[in-house]
Coordinates of C-alpha atoms and ligand atoms in Angstrom, one line a residue:
X1062 CA 0.0 0.0 0.0
X1063 CA 2.7 2.5 1.0
X1064 CA 4.8 1.7 -2.1
X1065 CA 1.7 1.8 -4.3
X1066 CA 0.9 5.3 -3.0
X1067 CA 4.4 6.5 -3.6
X1068 CA 4.4 5.2 -7.1
X1069 CA 1.0 6.8 -7.9
X1070 CA 2.3 10.2 -6.6
X1071 CA 5.4 9.9 -8.7
X1072 CA 3.5 9.0 -11.8
X1073 CA 1.1 12.0 -11.3
X1074 CA 4.0 14.4 -10.9
X1075 CA 5.9 13.0 -13.9
X1076 CA 3.1 14.3 -16.1
X1077 CA 4.2 17.8 -15.2
X1078 CA 7.9 17.6 -15.6
X1079 CA 10.2 16.3 -18.3
X1080 CA 12.9 14.2 -16.7
X1081 CA 16.1 13.1 -18.4
X1082 CA 16.2 9.5 -19.4
X1083 CA 19.1 9.0 -16.9
X1084 CA 16.9 10.3 -14.0
X1085 CA 13.9 8.1 -15.0
X1086 CA 16.1 5.1 -15.1
X1087 CA 18.0 5.7 -11.8
X1088 CA 14.7 6.4 -9.9
X1089 CA 13.3 3.0 -10.9
X1090 CA 15.4 1.0 -8.5
X1091 CA 17.1 1.5 -5.1
X1092 CA 20.9 2.1 -5.4
X1093 CA 21.6 -0.4 -2.7
X1094 CA 19.4 -2.8 -0.7
X1095 CA 20.8 -4.7 2.2
X1096 CA 19.0 -7.4 4.2
X1097 CA 20.9 -9.0 7.0
X1098 CA 20.5 -11.1 10.1
X1099 CA 21.3 -9.8 13.6
X1100 CA 22.1 -12.5 16.1
X1101 CA 21.2 -11.4 19.7
X1102 CA 22.0 -13.2 22.9
X1103 CA 18.8 -12.8 25.0
X1104 CA 18.8 -12.4 28.8
X1105 CA 17.7 -16.0 29.2
X1106 CA 20.7 -17.3 27.4
X1107 CA 19.0 -18.1 24.0
X1108 CA 20.3 -16.8 20.8
X1109 CA 17.6 -15.0 18.7
X1110 CA 18.2 -13.9 15.1
X1111 CA 16.4 -10.8 13.9
X1112 CA 16.0 -9.6 10.3
X1113 CA 17.4 -6.1 9.6
X1114 CA 17.4 -3.9 6.5
X1115 CA 19.0 -0.8 5.1
X1116 CA 18.0 0.7 1.7
X1117 CA 19.8 3.6 0.0
X1118 CA 17.4 4.6 -2.7
X1119 CA 19.0 7.5 -4.5
X1120 CA 22.1 9.6 -3.8
X1121 CA 22.1 12.0 -6.7
X1122 CA 22.1 15.0 -4.4
X1123 CA 24.2 13.7 -1.5
X1124 CA 24.7 11.0 1.1
X1125 CA 21.4 9.1 1.8
X1126 CA 19.4 10.0 4.8
X1127 CA 16.5 8.4 6.7
X1128 CA 15.4 6.7 9.9
X1129 CA 15.4 3.2 11.3
X1130 CA 12.1 1.6 12.1
X1131 CA 11.7 -1.1 14.8
X1132 CA 8.3 -2.8 14.2
X1133 CA 6.9 -6.3 13.8
X1134 CA 5.4 -5.3 10.4
X1135 CA 8.6 -4.0 8.8
X1136 CA 9.2 -5.4 5.3
X1137 CA 11.9 -4.8 2.7
X1138 CA 9.2 -3.3 0.4
X1139 CA 8.1 -0.8 3.0
X1140 CA 11.6 0.2 3.8
X1141 CA 12.3 0.7 0.1
X1142 CA 9.1 2.9 -0.4
X1143 CA 10.1 5.0 2.7
X1144 CA 13.6 5.4 1.3
X1145 CA 12.2 6.7 -2.0
X1146 CA 10.0 9.1 0.0
X1147 CA 13.0 10.4 1.8
X1148 CA 14.7 11.1 -1.5
X1149 CA 11.7 13.3 -2.4
X1150 CA 11.5 14.9 1.0
X1151 CA 15.2 15.9 1.2
X1152 CA 15.0 17.4 -2.2
X1153 CA 11.8 19.4 -1.4
X1154 CA 13.4 21.0 1.6
X1155 CA 16.7 21.4 -0.5
X1156 CA 19.2 19.8 1.9
X1157 CA 22.1 18.0 0.2
X1158 CA 21.0 14.5 0.8
X1159 CA 19.5 11.6 -1.0
X1160 CA 17.0 9.2 0.6
X1161 CA 17.5 6.0 2.7
X1162 CA 15.6 4.0 5.3
X1163 CA 16.3 1.1 7.6
X1164 CA 14.5 -1.3 9.9
X1165 CA 14.3 -4.4 12.0
X1166 CA 11.4 -6.8 12.2
X1167 CA 10.9 -6.7 16.0
X1168 CA 8.5 -5.6 18.7
X1169 CA 10.9 -3.6 20.8
X1170 CA 8.5 -3.5 23.7
X1171 CA 9.1 -7.2 24.3
X1172 CA 12.8 -6.7 24.8
X1173 CA 14.7 -5.8 28.0
X1174 CA 16.8 -2.6 27.8
X1175 CA 20.0 -4.7 27.6
X1176 CA 18.5 -6.8 24.7
X1177 CA 17.5 -3.7 22.9
X1178 CA 21.1 -2.4 23.2
X1179 CA 22.6 -5.6 21.9
X1180 CA 20.0 -5.6 19.0
X1181 CA 20.8 -1.9 18.1
X1182 CA 24.5 -2.4 18.2
X1183 CA 24.0 -5.6 16.1
X1184 CA 22.1 -3.6 13.5
X1185 CA 25.0 -1.1 13.3
X1186 CA 27.7 -3.8 13.2
X1187 CA 26.0 -5.3 10.1
X1188 CA 25.0 -2.0 8.5
X1189 CA 28.4 -0.4 9.1
X1190 CA 29.4 -1.5 5.6
X1191 CA 26.7 0.6 4.1
X1192 CA 26.3 3.6 6.4
X1193 CA 28.8 6.4 7.1
X1194 CA 29.0 10.2 7.6
X1195 CA 29.5 10.7 3.8
X1196 CA 27.5 7.7 2.6
X1197 CA 24.4 7.1 4.5
X1198 CA 23.2 8.8 7.8
X1199 CA 20.4 7.0 9.7
X1200 CA 18.1 8.7 12.3
X1201 CA 15.2 7.6 14.6
X1202 CA 11.8 6.5 13.2
X1203 CA 8.9 4.5 14.6
X1204 CA 10.0 3.0 18.0
X1205 CA 13.6 4.1 17.8
X1206 CA 14.9 6.7 20.2
X1207 CA 17.8 9.1 20.9
X1208 CA 19.2 6.4 23.3
X1209 CA 19.3 3.9 20.4
X1210 CA 21.0 6.5 18.2
X1211 CA 23.7 7.0 20.9
X1212 CA 24.3 3.2 21.2
X1213 CA 24.6 3.0 17.4
X1214 CA 26.9 5.9 17.2
X1215 CA 29.1 4.4 19.8
X1216 CA 29.2 1.0 18.0
X1217 CA 30.1 2.7 14.7
X1218 CA 32.8 4.8 16.4
X1219 CA 34.3 1.6 17.9
X1220 CA 34.3 -0.1 14.5
X1221 CA 36.1 2.7 12.6
X1222 CA 38.3 3.7 15.6
X1223 CA 37.1 7.3 15.5
X1224 CA 34.6 9.3 17.4
X1225 CA 31.9 9.7 14.6
X1226 CA 28.8 11.6 15.7
X1227 CA 28.0 12.6 12.1
X1228 CA 27.2 8.9 11.2
X1229 CA 23.7 9.2 12.8
X1230 CA 21.3 12.0 13.9
X1231 CA 18.6 12.4 16.5
X1232 CA 21.2 11.7 19.2
X1233 CA 21.0 13.0 22.8
X1234 CA 22.6 16.5 23.2
X1235 CA 25.5 15.0 25.2
X1236 CA 26.8 13.0 22.3
X1237 CA 26.3 15.6 19.5
X1238 CA 22.5 16.0 19.2
X1239 CA 21.1 19.4 18.1
X1240 CA 19.1 21.8 20.1
X1241 CA 15.6 22.1 18.7
X1242 CA 15.5 18.6 17.2
X1243 CA 12.9 17.4 19.7
X1244 CA 10.2 19.6 18.2
X1245 CA 11.6 20.5 14.8
X1246 CA 9.0 18.5 12.9
X1247 CA 6.1 20.4 14.5
X1248 CA 8.0 23.8 14.2
X1249 CA 8.5 23.2 10.5
X1250 CA 4.8 22.2 10.1
X1251 CA 3.8 25.4 12.0
X1252 CA 6.0 27.6 9.7
X1253 CA 4.3 26.0 6.7
X1254 CA 0.8 26.7 8.1
X1255 CA 1.8 30.2 8.9
X1256 CA 2.9 30.8 5.3
X1257 CA -0.2 29.0 4.0
X1258 CA -2.7 31.2 5.8
X1259 CA -1.1 34.2 4.2
X1260 CA -2.2 32.8 0.8
X1261 CA -5.3 30.8 1.6
X1262 CA -7.4 32.8 3.9
X1263 CA -8.9 30.5 6.5
X1264 CA -10.1 30.9 10.1
X1265 CA -8.3 29.9 13.2
X1266 CA -10.3 26.8 14.4
X1267 CA -8.0 23.8 14.5
X1268 CA -8.4 20.0 15.1
X1269 CA -5.3 17.9 15.7
X1270 CA -5.4 14.1 15.3
X1271 CA -2.6 12.5 17.2
X1272 CA -1.2 14.0 20.4
X1273 CA 2.3 12.5 20.3
X1274 CA 5.7 14.2 19.6
X1275 CA 4.6 15.9 16.3
X1276 CA 0.9 16.6 17.2
X1277 CA 1.3 17.9 20.7
X1278 CA 4.1 20.4 19.8
X1279 CA 2.1 21.5 16.8
X1280 CA -0.9 22.2 19.0
X1281 CA 1.3 24.1 21.4
X1282 CA 2.9 26.2 18.7
X1283 CA -0.4 27.0 17.0
X1284 CA -2.1 27.9 20.3
X1285 CA 0.8 30.2 21.1
X1286 CA 0.2 32.0 17.8
X1287 CA -3.5 32.6 18.5
X1288 CA -5.1 29.6 16.8
X1289 CA -7.9 28.0 18.7
X1290 CA -7.4 24.2 19.2
X1291 CA -11.0 22.9 19.4
X1292 CA -10.3 19.2 19.1
X1293 CA -7.5 16.8 19.8
X1294 CA -7.2 13.0 19.9
X1295 CA -4.8 10.1 20.7
X1296 CA -5.1 6.3 20.2
X1297 CA -7.6 6.2 23.1
X1298 CA -10.1 8.7 21.6
X1299 CA -10.7 12.4 21.1
X1300 CA -11.9 15.5 22.9
X1301 CA -13.9 18.4 21.6
X1302 CA -14.2 21.8 23.2
X1303 CA -15.6 24.6 21.1
X1304 CA -14.2 27.4 23.2
X1305 CA -10.7 25.9 22.8
X1306 CA -8.3 24.0 25.0
X1307 CA -5.9 25.6 27.4
X1308 CA -2.7 24.0 26.2
X1309 CA -0.9 23.7 29.5
X1310 CA -3.9 22.1 31.1
X1311 CA -4.3 19.7 28.2
X1312 CA -0.6 18.7 28.6
X1313 CA -1.2 18.1 32.3
X1314 CA -4.3 16.0 31.6
X1315 CA -2.4 13.8 29.1
X1316 CA 0.6 13.4 31.5
X1317 CA -1.7 12.5 34.4
X1318 CA -4.4 10.4 32.8
X1319 CA -2.5 9.2 29.7
X1320 CA -5.3 10.3 27.4
X1321 CA -6.6 13.7 26.1
X1322 CA -10.3 12.8 26.3
X1323 CA -10.1 13.2 30.1
X1324 CA -9.9 17.0 29.7
X1325 CA -12.6 18.4 32.1
X1326 CA -15.6 19.9 30.4
X1327 CA -14.8 18.6 27.0
X1328 CA -17.0 16.3 24.9
X1329 CA -15.6 12.8 24.1
X1330 CA -15.5 12.1 20.3
X1331 CA -14.1 9.3 18.2
X1332 CA -11.1 9.8 15.9
X1333 CA -13.5 9.5 13.0
X1334 CA -15.7 12.3 14.4
X1335 CA -12.7 14.5 14.8
X1336 CA -12.0 14.3 11.1
X1337 CA -15.5 15.4 10.3
X1338 CA -15.6 18.5 12.5
X1339 CA -16.5 21.9 11.1
X1340 CA -13.0 23.4 11.6
X1341 CA -10.8 25.6 9.5
X1342 CA -7.6 23.5 9.8
X1343 CA -7.2 19.8 10.3
X1344 CA -3.7 18.6 11.4
X1345 CA -3.1 14.9 10.8
X1346 CA -0.4 13.8 13.1
X1347 CA -1.1 10.1 13.8
X1348 CA -1.2 7.3 11.3
X1349 CA -0.9 6.7 7.5
X1350 CA -4.1 6.1 5.4
X1351 CA -6.4 8.0 7.7
X1352 CA -8.3 9.9 5.0
X1353 CA -9.3 7.7 2.1
X1354 CA -11.8 7.7 -0.7
X1355 CA -14.3 6.4 1.8
X1356 CA -14.3 9.2 4.3
X1357 CA -12.8 12.2 2.4
X1358 CA -16.2 13.7 1.5
X1359 CA -16.9 14.1 5.2
X1360 CA -13.9 16.2 5.9
X1361 CA -15.0 19.8 6.1
X1362 CA -11.7 21.6 7.0
X1363 CA -10.5 24.1 4.4
X1364 CA -6.9 23.3 5.1
X1365 CA -5.4 19.9 5.8
X1366 CA -1.9 19.5 7.2
X1367 CA -0.1 16.2 6.8
X1368 CA 2.3 16.1 9.8
X1369 CA 2.2 12.3 9.8
X1370 CA 3.6 10.4 6.8
X1371 CA 1.0 9.4 4.3
X1372 CA -2.2 10.1 6.2
X1373 CA -4.1 11.0 3.0
X1374 CA -4.4 8.5 0.1
X1375 CA -3.9 9.7 -3.5
X1376 CA -7.6 9.2 -4.2
X1377 CA -8.6 11.4 -1.3
X1378 CA -6.0 13.9 -2.5
X1379 CA -7.8 14.3 -5.8
X1380 CA -11.1 15.0 -3.9
X1381 CA -9.5 17.7 -1.8
X1382 CA -8.1 19.4 -4.8
X1383 CA -11.4 19.3 -6.7
X1384 CA -13.2 20.7 -3.7
X1385 CA -10.7 23.5 -3.3
X1386 CA -9.5 22.2 0.1
X1387 CA -5.9 23.2 0.5
X1388 CA -3.5 20.3 1.6
X1389 CA 0.0 20.8 2.8
X1390 CA 1.7 17.5 1.9
X1391 CA 3.8 15.4 4.2
X1392 CA 7.0 15.8 2.2
X1393 CA 6.8 19.5 2.9
X1394 CA 4.8 19.8 6.1
X1395 CA 6.9 17.4 8.2
X1396 CA 10.3 18.0 6.5
X1397 CA 11.4 20.2 9.5
X1398 CA 12.5 17.0 11.3
X1399 CA 15.0 15.9 8.6
X1400 CA 16.0 19.5 8.0
X1401 CA 17.2 19.9 11.7
X1402 CA 18.8 16.4 11.4
X1403 CA 20.8 17.9 8.6
X1404 CA 21.7 20.8 10.9
X1405 CA 22.8 18.3 13.5
X1406 CA 25.1 16.6 10.9
X1407 CA 26.6 19.9 9.9
X1408 CA 27.3 20.8 13.5
X1409 CA 28.9 17.4 14.1
X1410 CA 31.2 17.8 11.0
X1411 CA 32.2 21.3 12.1
X1412 CA 32.5 20.4 15.8
X1413 CA 30.8 23.7 16.4
X1414 CA 27.3 23.9 18.0
X1415 CA 24.6 26.4 17.4
X1416 CA 22.1 28.0 19.8
X1417 CA 18.5 26.9 19.8
X1418 CA 17.5 30.3 18.3
X1419 CA 20.1 29.8 15.5
X1420 CA 18.7 26.4 14.7
X1421 CA 15.1 27.6 14.7
X1422 CA 15.9 30.7 12.5
X1423 CA 17.7 28.5 9.9
X1424 CA 14.7 26.1 9.9
X1425 CA 12.3 29.0 9.4
X1426 CA 14.3 30.3 6.4
X1427 CA 14.2 26.9 4.8
X1428 CA 10.5 26.3 5.4
X1429 CA 9.4 29.7 4.2
X1430 CA 11.5 29.4 1.1
X1431 CA 10.4 25.9 0.1
X1432 CA 6.8 26.4 1.0
X1433 CA 6.7 29.4 -1.3
X1434 CA 8.6 27.6 -4.1
X1435 CA 6.0 24.7 -3.9
X1436 CA 3.1 27.2 -3.8
X1437 CA 4.4 28.9 -7.0
X1438 CA 4.4 25.6 -8.8
X1439 CA 1.0 24.8 -7.4
X1440 CA -0.3 28.0 -9.0
X1441 CA 1.7 28.1 -12.2
X1442 CA 0.9 24.5 -13.2
X1443 CA -2.5 24.4 -11.6
X1444 CA -1.6 21.2 -9.7
X1445 CA -2.3 20.2 -6.1
X1446 CA 0.4 21.0 -3.5
X1447 CA 1.7 17.4 -3.3
X1448 CA 2.2 17.2 -7.0
X1449 CA 3.9 20.6 -6.9
X1450 CA 6.2 19.4 -4.1
X1451 CA 7.1 16.3 -6.2
X1452 CA 7.7 18.5 -9.3
X1453 CA 10.0 20.7 -7.2
X1454 CA 11.9 17.7 -5.8
X1455 CA 12.2 15.8 -9.1
X1456 CA 13.5 18.9 -10.9
X1457 CA 16.3 19.1 -8.3
X1458 CA 17.1 15.4 -8.5
X1459 CA 17.1 15.7 -12.3
X1460 CA 19.6 18.6 -12.3
X1461 CA 22.0 16.6 -10.1
X1462 CA 21.6 13.4 -12.1
X1463 CA 22.1 15.1 -15.4
X1464 CA 25.2 16.9 -14.2
X1465 CA 26.7 13.7 -13.0
X1466 CA 25.6 11.3 -15.7
X1467 CA 24.9 13.1 -19.0
X1468 CA 27.0 12.3 -22.1
Ligands
NAD1620 P1 4.2 9.5 18.4 O1 4.2 8.0 18.6 O2 4.9 10.4 19.4 O3 2.7 10.0 18.4 C1 1.6 9.4 17.7 C2 0.3 9.8 18.3 O4 -0.8 9.3 17.5 C3 0.1 9.3 19.7 O5 -0.5 10.4 20.5 C4 -0.9 8.2 19.5 O6 -1.7 8.0 20.7 C5 -1.7 8.7 18.4 N1 -2.5 7.7 17.7 C6 -2.2 6.4 17.4 N2 -3.2 5.8 16.8 C7 -4.1 6.8 16.6 C8 -5.4 6.8 16.1 N3 -5.9 5.6 15.5 N4 -6.1 7.9 16.0 C9 -5.6 9.0 16.6 N5 -4.4 9.1 17.2 C10 -3.7 8.0 17.2 O7 4.7 9.7 16.9 P2 5.2 11.1 16.3 O8 6.7 11.1 16.3 O9 4.4 12.2 16.8 O10 4.8 10.8 14.8 C11 3.5 10.9 14.3 C12 3.5 10.9 12.8 O11 4.4 11.9 12.3 C13 4.1 9.6 12.1 O12 3.4 9.4 10.9 C14 5.5 9.9 11.9 O13 6.1 9.1 10.9 C15 5.4 11.3 11.5 N6 6.7 12.1 11.6 C16 7.2 12.3 12.8 C17 8.5 13.0 12.8 C18 9.1 13.3 14.2 O14 10.2 13.9 14.1 N7 8.5 12.9 15.3 C19 9.1 13.4 11.7 C20 8.5 13.1 10.4 C21 7.3 12.4 10.4

């Protein structure tokens, strides 16, 4: 499903840009795919073998970049699709990277901390042949954490005999992480909404699906800027309060009760009902394939922000475009995370660390510039914003591919 969606989006964009034959050909297959086994000694003395992956999809614009996912449902196909997606995302936000992705088929919640450490170091031992500060730079993804990044960095540094923070991003601050990385995805999303409302005039009523890292920071940033957050949800359900939530109180409720729908005075709603509310802006910050052809017609929001990866299917995309509902696509809306990962890598290579303000200002410049570049294509070619972002990215990948490979 994920790869199918990526292919459909690529095919749609290719109707609006002429790519060199070299670019078409090199985008068809990943540059390198690596599947490997990771033997791990468990606490009970047994040896378990896990399946690990790393895919470097395309490196026309620079070393490949992308997270490592720990999940029982990981497949090589999924990792490949996500690596392709990273190729597009890094080009949209114009950082000098190609796209990669990695994973392990595992439910990390079933492992002890020591087992998780041995598994993570095992992934890096195997993948050390393919990753590297100038080759391929992993990062966290689903169920991988700054702690795991630190173990992996340490393992790689031991293998090459050099302290190598630039081999991986999303690290704790003490081992070369960047200030601002923790909320950079939401901050980038917020900057793109701020630019969007200058062009597409909508009101300030907002619903946010998913109150995790991305969604909660997004709700906070929007509330601080005068938007009214009238609905939020997490996996346990949603809450609706027409007068708007007090963000601090909402955070306290989530911390204390572990769910947002315990907010006093709010009305409990389902996640499906949240999507259908009469709001101005709908932020999708939870799961993929949330809005499909089956429920798209019920979405009333005038602006939809994909903070999660792939929450709107291509069929639903078409309906939004036809109805004049403005969508900020994932490859743009959530690119703040990989952008600050890039800043982390630059700081590691320089051995010079920036202030939080400095990081955030640089992110703002990037988001404003690339949002507007995408918007211009959206207008000039009369295409939806996702197709516009793909056209922007493909043009950049095409330039680099032609310059390296043309006759
Ligand atoms: P997270 O695990 O911190 O939060 C996910 C949230 O979604 C949780 O609040 C969870 O309760 C909620 N949720 C789960 N199932 C739900 C459901 N059925 N309905 C409503 N809510 C549900 O994850 P995150 O880091 O915030 O990531 C969210 C999305 O953003 C993912 O698609 C991720 O790939 C994407 N993303 C995150 C980052 C980042 O830096 N955190 C970067 C790029 C993309």
